[in-house]
PDB file of C-alpha atoms and ligand atoms in Angstrom:
ATOM      1  CA  MET A  23    -144.580-176.703 -10.141  1.00 75.00           C
ATOM      2  CA  PRO A  24    -143.938-178.998 -13.100  1.00 85.00           C
ATOM      3  CA  THR A  25    -144.028-177.586 -16.581  1.00 89.00           C
ATOM      4  CA  PHE A  26    -146.255-178.177 -19.570  1.00 91.00           C
ATOM      5  CA  VAL A  27    -146.193-176.941 -23.147  1.00 94.00           C
ATOM      6  CA  TYR A  28    -148.778-174.925 -25.025  1.00 92.00           C
ATOM      7  CA  MET A  29    -148.605-176.769 -28.311  1.00 91.00           C
ATOM      8  CA  THR A  30    -150.094-173.892 -30.263  1.00 93.00           C
ATOM      9  CA  ARG A  31    -147.099-171.743 -29.320  1.00 93.00           C
ATOM     10  CA  CYS A  32    -144.404-174.409 -29.654  1.00 95.00           C
ATOM     11  CA  ASP A  33    -142.620-174.702 -32.991  1.00 94.00           C
ATOM     12  CA  GLY A  34    -140.674-177.832 -32.082  1.00 94.00           C
ATOM     13  CA  CYS A  35    -137.268-176.101 -32.022  1.00 93.00           C
ATOM     14  CA  GLY A  36    -136.037-178.528 -29.361  1.00 93.00           C
ATOM     15  CA  GLN A  37    -134.268-176.014 -27.099  1.00 91.00           C
ATOM     16  CA  CYS A  38    -136.180-177.283 -24.077  1.00 92.00           C
ATOM     17  CA  VAL A  39    -135.239-180.859 -25.026  1.00 93.00           C
ATOM     18  CA  ASP A  40    -131.563-179.937 -25.134  1.00 90.00           C
ATOM     19  CA  ILE A  41    -131.510-178.093 -21.834  1.00 90.00           C
ATOM     20  CA  CYS A  42    -133.709-180.241 -19.583  1.00 92.00           C
ATOM     21  CA  PRO A  43    -131.467-181.869 -16.940  1.00 90.00           C
ATOM     22  CA  SER A  44    -134.102-184.489 -16.244  1.00 91.00           C
ATOM     23  CA  ASP A  45    -134.428-185.419 -19.936  1.00 91.00           C
ATOM     24  CA  ILE A  46    -138.194-185.285 -19.755  1.00 94.00           C
ATOM     25  CA  MET A  47    -138.865-182.728 -22.473  1.00 94.00           C
ATOM     26  CA  HIS A  48    -139.459-184.730 -25.639  1.00 94.00           C
ATOM     27  CA  ILE A  49    -140.725-183.918 -29.116  1.00 94.00           C
ATOM     28  CA  ASP A  50    -143.910-185.741 -30.084  1.00 92.00           C
ATOM     29  CA  THR A  51    -143.059-187.580 -33.295  1.00 90.00           C
ATOM     30  CA  THR A  52    -146.544-187.088 -34.754  1.00 92.00           C
ATOM     31  CA  VAL A  53    -147.285-183.419 -34.080  1.00 92.00           C
ATOM     32  CA  ARG A  54    -143.614-182.325 -33.822  1.00 93.00           C
ATOM     33  CA  ARG A  55    -144.207-180.341 -30.668  1.00 95.00           C
ATOM     34  CA  ALA A  56    -142.564-180.616 -27.269  1.00 95.00           C
ATOM     35  CA  TYR A  57    -144.208-182.085 -24.212  1.00 95.00           C
ATOM     36  CA  ASN A  58    -143.197-182.980 -20.679  1.00 94.00           C
ATOM     37  CA  ILE A  59    -143.242-186.787 -20.668  1.00 94.00           C
ATOM     38  CA  GLU A  60    -143.052-187.180 -16.889  1.00 92.00           C
ATOM     39  CA  PRO A  61    -144.121-184.172 -14.785  1.00 90.00           C
ATOM     40  CA  ASN A  62    -143.403-186.137 -11.591  1.00 89.00           C
ATOM     41  CA  MET A  63    -139.728-186.162 -12.526  1.00 91.00           C
ATOM     42  CA  CYS A  64    -139.569-182.424 -13.212  1.00 91.00           C
ATOM     43  CA  TRP A  65    -136.870-180.722 -11.145  1.00 88.00           C
ATOM     44  CA  GLU A  66    -138.786-177.461 -11.469  1.00 84.00           C
ATOM     45  CA  CYS A  67    -135.559-175.806 -12.457  1.00 85.00           C
ATOM     46  CA  TYR A  68    -137.354-173.848 -15.210  1.00 82.00           C
ATOM     47  CA  SER A  69    -134.373-174.043 -17.521  1.00 85.00           C
ATOM     48  CA  CYS A  70    -136.836-174.983 -20.258  1.00 90.00           C
ATOM     49  CA  VAL A  71    -139.051-172.005 -19.433  1.00 84.00           C
ATOM     50  CA  LYS A  72    -136.102-169.658 -19.774  1.00 80.00           C
ATOM     51  CA  ALA A  73    -134.784-171.398 -22.894  1.00 84.00           C
ATOM     52  CA  CYS A  74    -138.050-171.442 -24.845  1.00 88.00           C
ATOM     53  CA  PRO A  75    -137.956-168.625 -27.397  1.00 85.00           C
ATOM     54  CA  HIS A  76    -141.752-168.668 -27.802  1.00 89.00           C
ATOM     55  CA  ASN A  77    -142.915-168.559 -24.178  1.00 85.00           C
ATOM     56  CA  ALA A  78    -144.597-171.865 -24.915  1.00 91.00           C
ATOM     57  CA  ILE A  79    -143.803-173.493 -21.584  1.00 90.00           C
ATOM     58  CA  ASP A  80    -145.824-172.838 -18.475  1.00 85.00           C
ATOM     59  CA  VAL A  81    -146.122-174.296 -15.022  1.00 80.00           C
ATOM     60  CA  ARG A  82    -148.888-175.937 -13.059  1.00 76.00           C
ATOM     61  CA  GLY A  83    -149.182-173.873  -9.903  1.00 70.00           C
ATOM     62  CA  TYR A  84    -149.434-175.635  -6.551  1.00 71.00           C
ATOM     63  CA  ALA A  85    -152.409-174.840  -4.375  1.00 67.00           C
ATOM     64  CA  ASP A  86    -150.200-173.067  -1.839  1.00 65.00           C
ATOM     65  CA  PHE A  87    -148.840-170.831  -4.574  1.00 62.00           C
ATOM     66  CA  ALA A  88    -152.126-170.031  -6.262  1.00 63.00           C
ATOM     67  CA  PRO A  89    -155.602-171.346  -5.446  1.00 64.00           C
ATOM     68  CA  LEU A  90    -157.634-173.760  -7.548  1.00 68.00           C
ATOM     69  CA  GLY A  91    -158.994-172.398 -10.762  1.00 69.00           C
ATOM     70  CA  HIS A  92    -156.056-170.070 -11.261  1.00 72.00           C
ATOM     71  CA  SER A  93    -153.647-169.875 -14.129  1.00 73.00           C
ATOM     72  CA  VAL A  94    -149.933-169.176 -13.923  1.00 74.00           C
ATOM     73  CA  ARG A  95    -148.244-167.669 -16.946  1.00 75.00           C
ATOM     74  CA  VAL A  96    -144.523-167.369 -17.288  1.00 76.00           C
ATOM     75  CA  ARG A  97    -142.938-164.740 -19.450  1.00 76.00           C
ATOM     76  CA  ARG A  98    -139.274-164.401 -20.310  1.00 75.00           C
ATOM     77  CA  ASP A  99    -138.210-160.906 -21.286  1.00 76.00           C
ATOM     78  CA  GLU A 100    -134.641-160.963 -22.520  1.00 74.00           C
ATOM     79  CA  GLU A 101    -134.422-157.210 -23.111  1.00 80.00           C
ATOM     80  CA  LYS A 102    -135.285-156.435 -19.505  1.00 79.00           C
ATOM     81  CA  GLY A 103    -133.465-159.533 -18.243  1.00 76.00           C
ATOM     82  CA  ILE A 104    -136.403-160.798 -16.196  1.00 77.00           C
ATOM     83  CA  VAL A 105    -138.667-163.781 -15.810  1.00 75.00           C
ATOM     84  CA  ALA A 106    -142.162-162.745 -14.739  1.00 77.00           C
ATOM     85  CA  TRP A 107    -144.834-165.008 -13.278  1.00 76.00           C
ATOM     86  CA  ARG A 108    -148.361-163.779 -13.707  1.00 77.00           C
ATOM     87  CA  ILE A 109    -150.969-165.361 -11.472  1.00 76.00           C
ATOM     88  CA  MET A 110    -154.606-164.874 -12.399  1.00 75.00           C
ATOM     89  CA  PHE A 111    -157.049-165.975  -9.735  1.00 75.00           C
ATOM     90  CA  ARG A 112    -160.294-167.731 -10.500  1.00 75.00           C
ATOM     91  CA  ASN A 113    -162.475-164.690  -9.877  1.00 76.00           C
ATOM     92  CA  GLY A 114    -160.748-163.214 -12.911  1.00 72.00           C
ATOM     93  CA  LYS A 115    -160.297-159.896 -11.152  1.00 64.00           C
ATOM     94  CA  LYS A 116    -157.180-160.265  -9.105  1.00 61.00           C
ATOM     95  CA  ASP A 117    -153.881-160.866 -10.624  1.00 64.00           C
ATOM     96  CA  MET A 118    -150.356-160.488  -9.488  1.00 64.00           C
ATOM     97  CA  THR A 119    -147.072-160.293 -11.298  1.00 68.00           C
ATOM     98  CA  LEU A 120    -143.945-161.705  -9.663  1.00 70.00           C
ATOM     99  CA  ILE A 121    -140.762-160.616 -11.331  1.00 73.00           C
ATOM    100  CA  ALA A 122    -137.382-162.309 -10.981  1.00 69.00           C
ATOM    101  CA  PRO A 123    -134.144-161.317 -12.686  1.00 67.00           C
ATOM    102  CA  ILE A 124    -132.510-163.697 -15.140  1.00 67.00           C
ATOM    103  CA  THR A 125    -129.072-164.034 -13.661  1.00 64.00           C
ATOM    104  CA  THR A 126    -125.817-165.532 -14.748  1.00 64.00           C
ATOM    105  CA  LYS A 127    -123.672-164.755 -11.757  1.00 67.00           C
ATOM    106  CA  PRO A 128    -119.913-164.242 -11.918  1.00 70.00           C
ATOM    107  CA  TRP A 129    -117.947-167.210 -10.594  1.00 69.00           C
ATOM    108  CA  GLY A 130    -117.351-167.205  -6.846  1.00 68.00           C
ATOM    109  CA  GLN A 131    -119.137-163.975  -5.973  1.00 72.00           C
ATOM    110  CA  HIS A 132    -122.346-165.335  -4.524  1.00 71.00           C
ATOM    111  CA  ILE A 133    -121.280-168.667  -3.042  1.00 70.00           C
ATOM    112  CA  PRO A 134    -118.155-167.605  -1.131  1.00 73.00           C
ATOM    113  CA  LYS A 135    -116.427-170.987  -0.936  1.00 79.00           C
ATOM    114  CA  LEU A 136    -116.529-171.260  -4.701  1.00 77.00           C
ATOM    115  CA  LYS A 137    -113.684-168.736  -4.738  1.00 78.00           C
ATOM    116  CA  GLU A 138    -111.491-171.484  -3.353  1.00 85.00           C
ATOM    117  CA  VAL A 139    -111.943-173.798  -6.331  1.00 83.00           C
ATOM    118  CA  ASP A 140    -111.033-173.244  -9.944  1.00 85.00           C
ATOM    119  CA  ALA A 141    -113.766-172.047 -12.269  1.00 84.00           C
ATOM    120  CA  PRO A 142    -114.788-174.707 -14.819  1.00 84.00           C
ATOM    121  CA  SER A 143    -112.814-174.571 -18.049  1.00 88.00           C
ATOM    122  CA  LYS A 144    -114.497-174.030 -21.401  1.00 89.00           C
ATOM    123  CA  GLU A 145    -114.065-177.743 -22.090  1.00 89.00           C
ATOM    124  CA  MET A 146    -115.883-178.603 -18.853  1.00 85.00           C
ATOM    125  CA  ARG A 147    -118.671-176.121 -19.608  1.00 82.00           C
ATOM    126  CA  ASP A 148    -119.137-177.559 -23.094  1.00 85.00           C
ATOM    127  CA  SER A 149    -119.189-181.115 -21.761  1.00 83.00           C
ATOM    128  CA  GLN A 150    -122.389-183.130 -21.247  1.00 80.00           C
ATOM    129  CA  LEU A 151    -121.470-183.669 -17.601  1.00 79.00           C
ATOM    130  CA  LEU A 152    -122.958-181.540 -14.856  1.00 77.00           C
ATOM    131  CA  TYR A 153    -120.697-179.533 -12.544  1.00 77.00           C
ATOM    132  CA  ASN A 154    -118.367-181.817 -10.610  1.00 77.00           C
ATOM    133  CA  GLU A 155    -119.521-185.023 -12.251  1.00 75.00           C
ATOM    134  CA  PRO A 156    -118.172-187.654 -11.926  1.00 70.00           C
ATOM    135  CA  LYS A 157    -116.703-186.513  -8.595  1.00 75.00           C
ATOM    136  CA  TYR A 158    -120.108-186.154  -6.906  1.00 73.00           C
ATOM    137  CA  LEU A 159    -121.187-189.506  -8.317  1.00 71.00           C
ATOM    138  CA  ARG A 160    -117.852-190.822  -7.021  1.00 65.00           C
ATOM    139  CA  PHE A 161    -117.092-192.607 -10.253  1.00 66.00           C
ATOM    140  CA  ASP A 162    -113.627-191.045 -10.191  1.00 64.00           C
ATOM    141  CA  GLU A 163    -112.671-193.371  -7.347  1.00 67.00           C
ATOM    142  CA  GLY A 164    -113.292-196.598  -9.166  1.00 67.00           C
ATOM    143  CA  GLY A 165    -116.994-197.098  -9.627  1.00 68.00           C
ATOM    144  CA  LEU A 166    -120.215-196.708  -7.723  1.00 68.00           C
ATOM    145  CA  HIS A 167    -119.864-196.614  -3.945  1.00 70.00           C
ATOM    146  CA  THR A 168    -122.391-198.667  -2.039  1.00 76.00           C
ATOM    147  CA  LEU A 169    -122.966-199.020   1.683  1.00 78.00           C
ATOM    148  CA  GLU A 170    -121.465-202.482   1.528  1.00 81.00           C
ATOM    149  CA  ALA A 171    -118.397-201.280  -0.360  1.00 77.00           C
ATOM    150  CA  ALA A 172    -117.885-198.599   2.290  1.00 76.00           C
ATOM    151  CA  GLY A 173    -118.293-201.135   5.105  1.00 84.00           C
ATOM    152  CA  LEU A 174    -121.590-199.581   6.262  1.00 83.00           C
ATOM    153  CA  LYS A 175    -125.018-200.983   7.040  1.00 84.00           C
ATOM    154  CA  MET A 176    -128.451-199.491   6.412  1.00 79.00           C
ATOM    155  CA  LYS A 177    -129.933-198.020   9.586  1.00 77.00           C
ATOM    156  CA  GLN A 178    -133.632-197.500   9.972  1.00 75.00           C
ATOM    157  CA  GLY A 179    -134.937-194.002  10.700  1.00 71.00           C
ATOM    158  CA  VAL A 180    -133.699-190.547   9.855  1.00 63.00           C
ATOM    159  CA  PHE A 181    -130.216-189.496  10.974  1.00 58.00           C
ATOM    160  CA  TYR A 182    -128.777-185.988  10.878  1.00 53.00           C
TER     161      TYR A 182
HETATM  162  S1  LIG B   4    -138.403-177.323 -15.325  1.00 60.32           S
HETATM  163 FE1  LIG B   4    -136.337-178.224 -15.582  1.00 60.32          FE
HETATM  164  S2  LIG B   4    -136.637-180.427 -15.144  1.00 60.32           S
HETATM  165 FE2  LIG B   4    -138.683-179.552 -15.514  1.00 60.32          FE
HETATM  166  S3  LIG B   4    -139.069-179.915 -17.673  1.00 60.32           S
HETATM  167 FE3  LIG B   4    -138.155-177.850 -17.506  1.00 60.32          FE
HETATM  168  S4  LIG B   4    -135.925-178.111 -17.772  1.00 60.32           S
HETATM  169 FE4  LIG B   4    -136.845-180.145 -17.370  1.00 60.32          FE
HETATM  170  S1  LIG B   5    -138.189-174.578 -26.538  1.00 60.32           S
HETATM  171 FE1  LIG B   5    -140.347-173.889 -26.686  1.00 60.32          FE
HETATM  172  S2  LIG B   5    -140.756-173.759 -28.868  1.00 60.32           S
HETATM  173 FE2  LIG B   5    -138.875-174.966 -28.648  1.00 60.32          FE
HETATM  174  S3  LIG B   5    -139.561-177.138 -28.584  1.00 60.32           S
HETATM  175 FE3  LIG B   5    -139.476-176.427 -26.474  1.00 60.32          FE
HETATM  176  S4  LIG B   5    -141.560-175.676 -25.998  1.00 60.32           S
HETATM  177 FE4  LIG B   5    -141.370-175.819 -28.222  1.00 60.32          FE
END
């Protein structure tokens, strides 16, 4: 469910712009409010939803999540440490609140194999790179790896 911004709530602080990993939250230069420039490229990570101090960012619910004519409101409650999703159906009578904790999990406790690698240093956490970049982009081995460079050929179909 890609995000959108209620411009009447947004004060243009830019926190969503800073945190969006897809770099699609921009500030409109005329009205000085944030907007999602490319919903199709939204990772649906909801980092912006959690970061917005004014609950100005909401999501467009998919039909399998909430039927047509609904609205989905997101609310971040820092005191309780939760993110709540409130779905109001089109008949206006039913509504449902889904509550999820805001979590920052201790290193290595919830993904067991992470115990085997060092936790990122403060320098790594402050860096602009995502976790394990450039290793996962394989730039640390001398540039971008292509099929040709690896001696492989494109095969048609899906292989597992
Ligand atoms: S949900 Fe994630 S990818 Fe989508 S706009 Fe917000 S921060 Fe960016
Ligand atoms: S974080 Fe919220 S208030 Fe700040 S620019 Fe983004 S949408 Fe607007």
